Amino acid sequence: MYVEAVECPVVSFGRRRFILDSDDELAEILKSPADYVLINTARGAVGSALAKGAATEQMRPPLSPEQARSEAAATVARSTKILKAELIGLVTGDPFDLASIKPVVEEITQADDQTSSFFFEVTRLKHKDETTFQHSLAVSILMGKLGDALDLDFETVELLIVAGLLHDIGKLTIATGILQKQGSLTVSERATIKSHPRRGHRILKSHSAIPEEVLEICLHHHESLDGRGYPSRLAGADINQLVRICTVCDVFDALTSIRPYKQGWSAGKALGWMFERNNQFDRKLVLRLGAIIKS
Ligand SMILES: [Fe+2]
């Protein structure tokens, strides 16, 4: 049977969605203090053992596309609000631990397939005052999905989601007048914007709770495979897979976002543009990202 979620406050069952195909796994779940198990019968039959005696199954009727879209919009709005408060706190020197952004991570990882299929559509539209928060959330969602599609383990996928939420935090230390300037930037303004990975890294490094991988993603998400990125001009194998995942999700969201002053590119156009630039972006990751967006 296809398990969408096991809600258990004590025991972790690894990935949220998985195929349950052994009586031992079923026994583990039944033995646990799980509040409920959500089984998707559209993706697999309900096993006989559970049908015999388990009172833990709780089916949710499928949502209409309108309901799923509005659930996705509500999830994104709630998450953006929490993220905004937490990121501003981080920049202003409030104490920080990962538990404070856990509700956002959970909103992303626990959304069902129907709802999460609308995340891309909902997060494309960026509001002027919340661009950085909405972009960070969108990148985080994409990174989580891409990590999942690459079969990375659950902890790594969570790490990617956290890194997506925090990767652009350095931008919060830059004047909005520069960040949102619509005309061409001066040399000095361009240099200021390009300083955001180092600024972010400095902020995150002052908090011992931030994992090393998240620090590295923050510092290097604008590197390019050909060595022409910033801030360290890393190239090729010196840019690890987790950083590359952030880079493709970051650029994809930037290209497809709709802003008050510009129409975003279509997903197909953005993916095609990145695919052609395999000197900059990891082509395998661009292809995987395309499969996620189209599915
Ligand atoms: Fe950035």
PDB file of C-alpha atoms and ligand atoms in Angstrom:
ATOM      1  CA  MET A   1       0.000   0.000   0.000  1.00  0.00           C
ATOM      2  CA  TYR A   2       1.074   3.581  -0.571  1.00  0.00           C
ATOM      3  CA  VAL A   3       1.531   5.510   2.668  1.00  0.00           C
ATOM      4  CA  GLU A   4       1.232   9.280   2.299  1.00  0.00           C
ATOM      5  CA  ALA A   5       2.021  10.092   5.933  1.00  0.00           C
ATOM      6  CA  VAL A   6       2.441   8.624   9.379  1.00  0.00           C
ATOM      7  CA  GLU A   7       1.680  11.223  12.011  1.00  0.00           C
ATOM      8  CA  CYS A   8       3.689  10.130  14.997  1.00  0.00           C
ATOM      9  CA  PRO A   9       5.170  12.484  17.581  1.00  0.00           C
ATOM     10  CA  VAL A  10       7.747   9.972  18.830  1.00  0.00           C
ATOM     11  CA  VAL A  11       8.902   7.563  16.118  1.00  0.00           C
ATOM     12  CA  SER A  12      10.263   8.670  12.752  1.00  0.00           C
ATOM     13  CA  PHE A  13       9.315   6.540   9.757  1.00  0.00           C
ATOM     14  CA  GLY A  14      11.901   8.050   7.462  1.00  0.00           C
ATOM     15  CA  ARG A  15      10.455   9.412   4.254  1.00  0.00           C
ATOM     16  CA  ARG A  16       6.995  10.818   4.563  1.00  0.00           C
ATOM     17  CA  ARG A  17       5.644   9.007   1.501  1.00  0.00           C
ATOM     18  CA  PHE A  18       6.617   5.408   0.918  1.00  0.00           C
ATOM     19  CA  ILE A  19       5.374   2.048  -0.299  1.00  0.00           C
ATOM     20  CA  LEU A  20       4.637  -0.239   2.591  1.00  0.00           C
ATOM     21  CA  ASP A  21       5.144  -3.768   1.344  1.00  0.00           C
ATOM     22  CA  SER A  22       6.009  -5.872   4.359  1.00  0.00           C
ATOM     23  CA  ASP A  23       4.084  -7.040   7.424  1.00  0.00           C
ATOM     24  CA  ASP A  24       7.094  -6.138   9.592  1.00  0.00           C
ATOM     25  CA  GLU A  25       6.877  -2.470   8.579  1.00  0.00           C
ATOM     26  CA  LEU A  26       3.144  -2.519   9.156  1.00  0.00           C
ATOM     27  CA  ALA A  27       3.667  -4.052  12.603  1.00  0.00           C
ATOM     28  CA  GLU A  28       6.165  -1.281  13.433  1.00  0.00           C
ATOM     29  CA  ILE A  29       3.614   1.376  12.597  1.00  0.00           C
ATOM     30  CA  LEU A  30       0.825  -0.368  14.492  1.00  0.00           C
ATOM     31  CA  LYS A  31       3.077  -0.757  17.540  1.00  0.00           C
ATOM     32  CA  SER A  32       3.923   2.961  17.523  1.00  0.00           C
ATOM     33  CA  PRO A  33       1.857   5.692  19.167  1.00  0.00           C
ATOM     34  CA  ALA A  34       1.043   7.142  15.719  1.00  0.00           C
ATOM     35  CA  ASP A  35      -2.070   9.294  15.682  1.00  0.00           C
ATOM     36  CA  TYR A  36      -3.028   8.246  12.189  1.00  0.00           C
ATOM     37  CA  VAL A  37      -1.769   6.773   8.934  1.00  0.00           C
ATOM     38  CA  LEU A  38      -2.824   8.347   5.658  1.00  0.00           C
ATOM     39  CA  ILE A  39      -3.020   5.796   2.844  1.00  0.00           C
ATOM     40  CA  ASN A  40      -3.426   6.748  -0.792  1.00  0.00           C
ATOM     41  CA  THR A  41      -5.579   4.008  -2.326  1.00  0.00           C
ATOM     42  CA  ALA A  42      -5.252   5.625  -5.750  1.00  0.00           C
ATOM     43  CA  ARG A  43      -1.577   4.615  -5.727  1.00  0.00           C
ATOM     44  CA  GLY A  44      -1.791   1.135  -4.224  1.00  0.00           C
ATOM     45  CA  ALA A  45      -4.171  -1.335  -2.629  1.00  0.00           C
ATOM     46  CA  VAL A  46      -4.773  -1.342   1.115  1.00  0.00           C
ATOM     47  CA  GLY A  47      -3.078  -4.423   2.597  1.00  0.00           C
ATOM     48  CA  SER A  48      -5.120  -7.187   4.155  1.00  0.00           C
ATOM     49  CA  ALA A  49      -3.457  -7.029   7.567  1.00  0.00           C
ATOM     50  CA  LEU A  50      -4.433  -3.415   7.987  1.00  0.00           C
ATOM     51  CA  ALA A  51      -7.931  -4.099   6.763  1.00  0.00           C
ATOM     52  CA  LYS A  52      -8.267  -6.829   9.412  1.00  0.00           C
ATOM     53  CA  GLY A  53      -7.688  -4.794  12.460  1.00  0.00           C
ATOM     54  CA  ALA A  54      -6.006  -1.480  12.155  1.00  0.00           C
ATOM     55  CA  ALA A  55      -8.086   1.415  13.288  1.00  0.00           C
ATOM     56  CA  THR A  56      -5.405   3.884  12.337  1.00  0.00           C
ATOM     57  CA  GLU A  57      -6.305   4.505   8.718  1.00  0.00           C
ATOM     58  CA  GLN A  58      -7.740   7.883   7.928  1.00  0.00           C
ATOM     59  CA  MET A  59      -8.522   8.699   4.332  1.00  0.00           C
ATOM     60  CA  ARG A  60      -8.883  12.208   3.105  1.00  0.00           C
ATOM     61  CA  PRO A  61     -11.061  12.678   0.056  1.00  0.00           C
ATOM     62  CA  PRO A  62      -9.176  14.028  -2.961  1.00  0.00           C
ATOM     63  CA  LEU A  63      -9.255  17.805  -3.323  1.00  0.00           C
ATOM     64  CA  SER A  64     -10.548  19.537  -6.422  1.00  0.00           C
ATOM     65  CA  PRO A  65      -7.865  21.519  -8.320  1.00  0.00           C
ATOM     66  CA  GLU A  66      -9.350  24.749  -6.918  1.00  0.00           C
ATOM     67  CA  GLN A  67      -9.175  23.407  -3.349  1.00  0.00           C
ATOM     68  CA  ALA A  68      -5.603  22.161  -3.836  1.00  0.00           C
ATOM     69  CA  ARG A  69      -4.572  25.513  -5.309  1.00  0.00           C
ATOM     70  CA  SER A  70      -6.115  27.430  -2.433  1.00  0.00           C
ATOM     71  CA  GLU A  71      -4.524  25.050   0.104  1.00  0.00           C
ATOM     72  CA  ALA A  72      -1.163  25.637  -1.585  1.00  0.00           C
ATOM     73  CA  ALA A  73      -1.694  29.409  -1.432  1.00  0.00           C
ATOM     74  CA  ALA A  74      -2.567  29.199   2.272  1.00  0.00           C
ATOM     75  CA  THR A  75       0.493  27.034   2.982  1.00  0.00           C
ATOM     76  CA  VAL A  76       2.757  29.475   1.146  1.00  0.00           C
ATOM     77  CA  ALA A  77       1.235  32.486   2.946  1.00  0.00           C
ATOM     78  CA  ARG A  78       1.646  30.885   6.395  1.00  0.00           C
ATOM     79  CA  SER A  79       5.204  29.787   5.640  1.00  0.00           C
ATOM     80  CA  THR A  80       6.226  33.183   4.247  1.00  0.00           C
ATOM     81  CA  LYS A  81       4.964  34.915   7.396  1.00  0.00           C
ATOM     82  CA  ILE A  82       6.952  32.629   9.702  1.00  0.00           C
ATOM     83  CA  LEU A  83      10.024  32.797   7.483  1.00  0.00           C
ATOM     84  CA  LYS A  84       9.941  36.580   7.367  1.00  0.00           C
ATOM     85  CA  ALA A  85       9.850  36.860  11.166  1.00  0.00           C
ATOM     86  CA  GLU A  86      12.631  34.305  11.620  1.00  0.00           C
ATOM     87  CA  LEU A  87      14.976  35.692   8.950  1.00  0.00           C
ATOM     88  CA  ILE A  88      14.612  39.243  10.200  1.00  0.00           C
ATOM     89  CA  GLY A  89      15.336  37.963  13.727  1.00  0.00           C
ATOM     90  CA  LEU A  90      18.449  36.181  12.466  1.00  0.00           C
ATOM     91  CA  VAL A  91      19.788  39.312  10.790  1.00  0.00           C
ATOM     92  CA  THR A  92      19.128  41.491  13.822  1.00  0.00           C
ATOM     93  CA  GLY A  93      21.051  39.100  16.045  1.00  0.00           C
ATOM     94  CA  ASP A  94      18.250  37.237  17.823  1.00  0.00           C
ATOM     95  CA  PRO A  95      19.244  33.825  19.141  1.00  0.00           C
ATOM     96  CA  PHE A  96      18.437  31.147  16.589  1.00  0.00           C
ATOM     97  CA  ASP A  97      17.927  27.448  16.535  1.00  0.00           C
ATOM     98  CA  LEU A  98      16.680  25.292  13.712  1.00  0.00           C
ATOM     99  CA  ALA A  99      13.471  24.507  15.602  1.00  0.00           C
ATOM    100  CA  SER A 100      12.258  28.023  14.869  1.00  0.00           C
ATOM    101  CA  ILE A 101      11.991  27.334  11.125  1.00  0.00           C
ATOM    102  CA  LYS A 102      10.843  23.751  11.627  1.00  0.00           C
ATOM    103  CA  PRO A 103       7.166  24.713  11.093  1.00  0.00           C
ATOM    104  CA  VAL A 104       8.065  25.940   7.604  1.00  0.00           C
ATOM    105  CA  VAL A 105      10.067  22.803   6.834  1.00  0.00           C
ATOM    106  CA  GLU A 106       7.092  20.730   7.978  1.00  0.00           C
ATOM    107  CA  GLU A 107       4.643  22.712   5.850  1.00  0.00           C
ATOM    108  CA  ILE A 108       6.818  21.867   2.839  1.00  0.00           C
ATOM    109  CA  THR A 109       7.549  18.219   3.608  1.00  0.00           C
ATOM    110  CA  GLN A 110       4.070  17.361   4.800  1.00  0.00           C
ATOM    111  CA  ALA A 111       2.045  18.920   2.007  1.00  0.00           C
ATOM    112  CA  ASP A 112       0.295  16.193   0.042  1.00  0.00           C
ATOM    113  CA  ASP A 113       1.025  15.640  -3.649  1.00  0.00           C
ATOM    114  CA  GLN A 114      -2.087  17.475  -4.795  1.00  0.00           C
ATOM    115  CA  THR A 115      -1.280  20.583  -2.816  1.00  0.00           C
ATOM    116  CA  SER A 116       2.436  20.608  -3.564  1.00  0.00           C
ATOM    117  CA  SER A 117       1.752  20.293  -7.294  1.00  0.00           C
ATOM    118  CA  PHE A 118       0.443  23.886  -7.080  1.00  0.00           C
ATOM    119  CA  PHE A 119       3.413  25.283  -5.155  1.00  0.00           C
ATOM    120  CA  PHE A 120       5.242  26.304  -8.316  1.00  0.00           C
ATOM    121  CA  GLU A 121       2.221  28.165  -9.670  1.00  0.00           C
ATOM    122  CA  VAL A 122       1.551  29.922  -6.346  1.00  0.00           C
ATOM    123  CA  THR A 123       5.144  30.939  -5.612  1.00  0.00           C
ATOM    124  CA  ARG A 124       5.799  32.406  -9.069  1.00  0.00           C
ATOM    125  CA  LEU A 125       4.062  35.641  -8.174  1.00  0.00           C
ATOM    126  CA  LYS A 126       6.364  37.763  -6.016  1.00  0.00           C
ATOM    127  CA  HIS A 127       5.136  40.770  -4.080  1.00  0.00           C
ATOM    128  CA  LYS A 128       7.482  43.731  -3.995  1.00  0.00           C
ATOM    129  CA  ASP A 129       7.931  43.860  -0.219  1.00  0.00           C
ATOM    130  CA  GLU A 130       8.325  40.137   0.266  1.00  0.00           C
ATOM    131  CA  THR A 131      10.395  39.138  -2.733  1.00  0.00           C
ATOM    132  CA  THR A 132      13.342  37.717  -0.799  1.00  0.00           C
ATOM    133  CA  PHE A 133      11.144  35.695   1.569  1.00  0.00           C
ATOM    134  CA  GLN A 134       8.943  34.348  -1.216  1.00  0.00           C
ATOM    135  CA  HIS A 135      11.960  33.563  -3.382  1.00  0.00           C
ATOM    136  CA  SER A 136      13.637  31.742  -0.473  1.00  0.00           C
ATOM    137  CA  LEU A 137      10.513  29.699   0.139  1.00  0.00           C
ATOM    138  CA  ALA A 138      10.150  28.854  -3.555  1.00  0.00           C
ATOM    139  CA  VAL A 139      13.809  27.796  -3.825  1.00  0.00           C
ATOM    140  CA  SER A 140      13.453  25.744  -0.668  1.00  0.00           C
ATOM    141  CA  ILE A 141      10.417  23.890  -2.038  1.00  0.00           C
ATOM    142  CA  LEU A 142      12.200  23.205  -5.333  1.00  0.00           C
ATOM    143  CA  MET A 143      15.354  22.028  -3.551  1.00  0.00           C
ATOM    144  CA  GLY A 144      13.342  19.623  -1.412  1.00  0.00           C
ATOM    145  CA  LYS A 145      11.561  18.202  -4.455  1.00  0.00           C
ATOM    146  CA  LEU A 146      14.790  17.907  -6.420  1.00  0.00           C
ATOM    147  CA  GLY A 147      16.521  16.193  -3.503  1.00  0.00           C
ATOM    148  CA  ASP A 148      13.622  13.788  -3.258  1.00  0.00           C
ATOM    149  CA  ALA A 149      13.733  13.097  -7.006  1.00  0.00           C
ATOM    150  CA  LEU A 150      17.448  12.337  -6.696  1.00  0.00           C
ATOM    151  CA  ASP A 151      16.665   9.813  -3.945  1.00  0.00           C
ATOM    152  CA  LEU A 152      18.736  11.643  -1.374  1.00  0.00           C
ATOM    153  CA  ASP A 153      18.091  10.496   2.173  1.00  0.00           C
ATOM    154  CA  PHE A 154      15.469  12.187   4.323  1.00  0.00           C
ATOM    155  CA  GLU A 155      17.994  14.118   6.452  1.00  0.00           C
ATOM    156  CA  THR A 156      19.720  15.518   3.358  1.00  0.00           C
ATOM    157  CA  VAL A 157      16.382  16.554   1.842  1.00  0.00           C
ATOM    158  CA  GLU A 158      15.545  18.391   5.077  1.00  0.00           C
ATOM    159  CA  LEU A 159      18.962  20.031   4.984  1.00  0.00           C
ATOM    160  CA  LEU A 160      18.297  21.224   1.429  1.00  0.00           C
ATOM    161  CA  ILE A 161      14.952  22.675   2.491  1.00  0.00           C
ATOM    162  CA  VAL A 162      16.607  24.563   5.368  1.00  0.00           C
ATOM    163  CA  ALA A 163      19.395  25.780   3.062  1.00  0.00           C
ATOM    164  CA  GLY A 164      16.835  27.050   0.552  1.00  0.00           C
ATOM    165  CA  LEU A 165      15.112  29.038   3.285  1.00  0.00           C
ATOM    166  CA  LEU A 166      18.386  30.628   4.401  1.00  0.00           C
ATOM    167  CA  HIS A 167      20.494  30.884   1.238  1.00  0.00           C
ATOM    168  CA  ASP A 168      19.723  34.544   0.406  1.00  0.00           C
ATOM    169  CA  ILE A 169      19.642  35.914   3.939  1.00  0.00           C
ATOM    170  CA  GLY A 170      22.522  38.250   3.093  1.00  0.00           C
ATOM    171  CA  LYS A 171      20.144  40.209   0.830  1.00  0.00           C
ATOM    172  CA  LEU A 172      18.280  41.395   3.911  1.00  0.00           C
ATOM    173  CA  THR A 173      21.313  43.507   4.800  1.00  0.00           C
ATOM    174  CA  ILE A 174      21.221  45.343   1.450  1.00  0.00           C
ATOM    175  CA  ALA A 175      19.090  48.440   0.850  1.00  0.00           C
ATOM    176  CA  THR A 176      15.842  47.643  -0.995  1.00  0.00           C
ATOM    177  CA  GLY A 177      16.539  50.605  -3.262  1.00  0.00           C
ATOM    178  CA  ILE A 178      19.495  48.678  -4.674  1.00  0.00           C
ATOM    179  CA  LEU A 179      17.871  45.243  -4.664  1.00  0.00           C
ATOM    180  CA  GLN A 180      14.773  46.444  -6.475  1.00  0.00           C
ATOM    181  CA  LYS A 181      16.371  49.015  -8.740  1.00  0.00           C
ATOM    182  CA  GLN A 182      14.926  48.655 -12.208  1.00  0.00           C
ATOM    183  CA  GLY A 183      17.453  50.648 -14.219  1.00  0.00           C
ATOM    184  CA  SER A 184      21.041  49.574 -14.749  1.00  0.00           C
ATOM    185  CA  LEU A 185      23.178  49.222 -11.636  1.00  0.00           C
ATOM    186  CA  THR A 186      26.349  51.169 -10.971  1.00  0.00           C
ATOM    187  CA  VAL A 187      29.581  49.229 -10.500  1.00  0.00           C
ATOM    188  CA  SER A 188      29.374  49.805  -6.774  1.00  0.00           C
ATOM    189  CA  GLU A 189      25.706  48.705  -6.566  1.00  0.00           C
ATOM    190  CA  ARG A 190      26.506  45.556  -8.513  1.00  0.00           C
ATOM    191  CA  ALA A 191      29.387  44.800  -6.144  1.00  0.00           C
ATOM    192  CA  THR A 192      27.069  45.314  -3.162  1.00  0.00           C
ATOM    193  CA  ILE A 193      24.526  42.850  -4.537  1.00  0.00           C
ATOM    194  CA  LYS A 194      27.268  40.368  -5.296  1.00  0.00           C
ATOM    195  CA  SER A 195      28.377  40.600  -1.673  1.00  0.00           C
ATOM    196  CA  HIS A 196      25.155  38.960  -0.417  1.00  0.00           C
ATOM    197  CA  PRO A 197      26.558  35.386  -0.240  1.00  0.00           C
ATOM    198  CA  ARG A 198      29.437  36.531   1.993  1.00  0.00           C
ATOM    199  CA  ARG A 199      27.136  38.711   4.087  1.00  0.00           C
ATOM    200  CA  GLY A 200      24.728  35.794   4.531  1.00  0.00           C
ATOM    201  CA  HIS A 201      27.519  33.369   5.338  1.00  0.00           C
ATOM    202  CA  ARG A 202      28.827  35.741   8.024  1.00  0.00           C
ATOM    203  CA  ILE A 203      25.391  35.972   9.655  1.00  0.00           C
ATOM    204  CA  LEU A 204      24.742  32.235   9.552  1.00  0.00           C
ATOM    205  CA  LYS A 205      28.232  31.363  10.784  1.00  0.00           C
ATOM    206  CA  SER A 206      27.605  33.282  13.987  1.00  0.00           C
ATOM    207  CA  HIS A 207      24.903  30.748  14.887  1.00  0.00           C
ATOM    208  CA  SER A 208      26.313  27.401  15.927  1.00  0.00           C
ATOM    209  CA  ALA A 209      23.038  25.627  15.074  1.00  0.00           C
ATOM    210  CA  ILE A 210      23.502  26.118  11.334  1.00  0.00           C
ATOM    211  CA  PRO A 211      24.938  22.986   9.670  1.00  0.00           C
ATOM    212  CA  GLU A 212      28.153  23.282   7.635  1.00  0.00           C
ATOM    213  CA  GLU A 213      26.360  22.223   4.415  1.00  0.00           C
ATOM    214  CA  VAL A 214      23.901  25.103   4.802  1.00  0.00           C
ATOM    215  CA  LEU A 215      26.787  27.551   5.296  1.00  0.00           C
ATOM    216  CA  GLU A 216      28.458  26.261   2.163  1.00  0.00           C
ATOM    217  CA  ILE A 217      25.268  26.504   0.088  1.00  0.00           C
ATOM    218  CA  CYS A 218      24.747  30.072   1.285  1.00  0.00           C
ATOM    219  CA  LEU A 219      28.302  31.089   0.412  1.00  0.00           C
ATOM    220  CA  HIS A 220      28.573  29.364  -2.965  1.00  0.00           C
ATOM    221  CA  HIS A 221      25.119  29.323  -4.555  1.00  0.00           C
ATOM    222  CA  HIS A 222      26.240  31.857  -7.200  1.00  0.00           C
ATOM    223  CA  GLU A 223      29.295  29.909  -8.329  1.00  0.00           C
ATOM    224  CA  SER A 224      29.293  28.676 -11.926  1.00  0.00           C
ATOM    225  CA  LEU A 225      30.711  25.388 -13.280  1.00  0.00           C
ATOM    226  CA  ASP A 226      33.007  27.347 -15.627  1.00  0.00           C
ATOM    227  CA  GLY A 227      34.577  29.223 -12.708  1.00  0.00           C
ATOM    228  CA  ARG A 228      33.012  32.581 -13.619  1.00  0.00           C
ATOM    229  CA  GLY A 229      30.646  32.812 -10.660  1.00  0.00           C
ATOM    230  CA  TYR A 230      31.125  34.448  -7.295  1.00  0.00           C
ATOM    231  CA  PRO A 231      32.349  34.928  -4.624  1.00  0.00           C
ATOM    232  CA  SER A 232      35.154  32.316  -4.852  1.00  0.00           C
ATOM    233  CA  ARG A 233      35.228  31.503  -8.582  1.00  0.00           C
ATOM    234  CA  LEU A 234      34.961  27.824  -7.780  1.00  0.00           C
ATOM    235  CA  ALA A 235      34.720  25.551 -10.806  1.00  0.00           C
ATOM    236  CA  GLY A 236      33.634  22.028 -11.765  1.00  0.00           C
ATOM    237  CA  ALA A 237      34.175  19.385  -9.117  1.00  0.00           C
ATOM    238  CA  ASP A 238      34.904  22.026  -6.468  1.00  0.00           C
ATOM    239  CA  ILE A 239      31.199  22.838  -6.472  1.00  0.00           C
ATOM    240  CA  ASN A 240      29.432  20.043  -4.627  1.00  0.00           C
ATOM    241  CA  GLN A 241      26.079  18.534  -5.531  1.00  0.00           C
ATOM    242  CA  LEU A 242      24.101  20.257  -2.767  1.00  0.00           C
ATOM    243  CA  VAL A 243      25.386  23.671  -3.864  1.00  0.00           C
ATOM    244  CA  ARG A 244      24.589  22.830  -7.510  1.00  0.00           C
ATOM    245  CA  ILE A 245      21.039  21.882  -6.517  1.00  0.00           C
ATOM    246  CA  CYS A 246      20.594  25.306  -4.923  1.00  0.00           C
ATOM    247  CA  THR A 247      22.034  27.072  -7.962  1.00  0.00           C
ATOM    248  CA  VAL A 248      19.652  25.519 -10.492  1.00  0.00           C
ATOM    249  CA  CYS A 249      16.607  26.030  -8.236  1.00  0.00           C
ATOM    250  CA  ASP A 250      17.649  29.615  -7.494  1.00  0.00           C
ATOM    251  CA  VAL A 251      18.111  30.574 -11.148  1.00  0.00           C
ATOM    252  CA  PHE A 252      14.970  28.718 -12.232  1.00  0.00           C
ATOM    253  CA  ASP A 253      12.869  30.616  -9.688  1.00  0.00           C
ATOM    254  CA  ALA A 254      14.451  33.938 -10.626  1.00  0.00           C
ATOM    255  CA  LEU A 255      13.727  33.394 -14.336  1.00  0.00           C
ATOM    256  CA  THR A 256      10.137  32.207 -13.893  1.00  0.00           C
ATOM    257  CA  SER A 257       9.046  34.693 -11.213  1.00  0.00           C
ATOM    258  CA  ILE A 258       6.410  37.236 -12.052  1.00  0.00           C
ATOM    259  CA  ARG A 259       7.188  40.642 -10.575  1.00  0.00           C
ATOM    260  CA  PRO A 260       5.183  43.863 -10.709  1.00  0.00           C
ATOM    261  CA  TYR A 261       7.502  45.091 -13.469  1.00  0.00           C
ATOM    262  CA  LYS A 262       8.116  41.895 -15.460  1.00  0.00           C
ATOM    263  CA  GLN A 263       6.453  38.783 -16.788  1.00  0.00           C
ATOM    264  CA  GLY A 264       8.283  35.641 -15.745  1.00  0.00           C
ATOM    265  CA  TRP A 265       9.553  33.196 -18.311  1.00  0.00           C
ATOM    266  CA  SER A 266       7.631  29.961 -18.802  1.00  0.00           C
ATOM    267  CA  ALA A 267       9.097  26.924 -17.053  1.00  0.00           C
ATOM    268  CA  GLY A 268      10.000  25.429 -20.449  1.00  0.00           C
ATOM    269  CA  LYS A 269      11.863  28.523 -21.599  1.00  0.00           C
ATOM    270  CA  ALA A 270      13.791  28.791 -18.301  1.00  0.00           C
ATOM    271  CA  LEU A 271      14.742  25.109 -18.325  1.00  0.00           C
ATOM    272  CA  GLY A 272      15.784  25.313 -21.986  1.00  0.00           C
ATOM    273  CA  TRP A 273      17.925  28.385 -21.320  1.00  0.00           C
ATOM    274  CA  MET A 274      19.683  26.661 -18.415  1.00  0.00           C
ATOM    275  CA  PHE A 275      20.063  23.388 -20.317  1.00  0.00           C
ATOM    276  CA  GLU A 276      21.926  25.167 -23.116  1.00  0.00           C
ATOM    277  CA  ARG A 277      24.347  26.652 -20.575  1.00  0.00           C
ATOM    278  CA  ASN A 278      25.886  23.444 -19.340  1.00  0.00           C
ATOM    279  CA  ASN A 279      29.128  25.347 -18.823  1.00  0.00           C
ATOM    280  CA  GLN A 280      27.301  27.099 -15.957  1.00  0.00           C
ATOM    281  CA  PHE A 281      24.654  24.685 -14.665  1.00  0.00           C
ATOM    282  CA  ASP A 282      24.691  20.960 -13.967  1.00  0.00           C
ATOM    283  CA  ARG A 283      22.681  19.661 -16.912  1.00  0.00           C
ATOM    284  CA  LYS A 284      21.601  16.462 -15.123  1.00  0.00           C
ATOM    285  CA  LEU A 285      20.033  18.561 -12.384  1.00  0.00           C
ATOM    286  CA  VAL A 286      18.305  20.818 -14.905  1.00  0.00           C
ATOM    287  CA  LEU A 287      16.768  17.732 -16.526  1.00  0.00           C
ATOM    288  CA  ARG A 288      15.611  16.373 -13.155  1.00  0.00           C
ATOM    289  CA  LEU A 289      14.129  19.726 -12.283  1.00  0.00           C
ATOM    290  CA  GLY A 290      12.255  19.710 -15.588  1.00  0.00           C
ATOM    291  CA  ALA A 291      10.780  16.308 -14.782  1.00  0.00           C
ATOM    292  CA  ILE A 292       9.526  17.597 -11.422  1.00  0.00           C
ATOM    293  CA  ILE A 293       7.953  20.733 -12.831  1.00  0.00           C
ATOM    294  CA  LYS A 294       6.184  18.882 -15.598  1.00  0.00           C
ATOM    295  CA  SER A 295       4.932  16.012 -13.420  1.00  0.00           C
TER     296      SER A 295
HETATM  297 FE    FE B   1      21.468  34.663  -4.076  1.00  0.00          FE
END
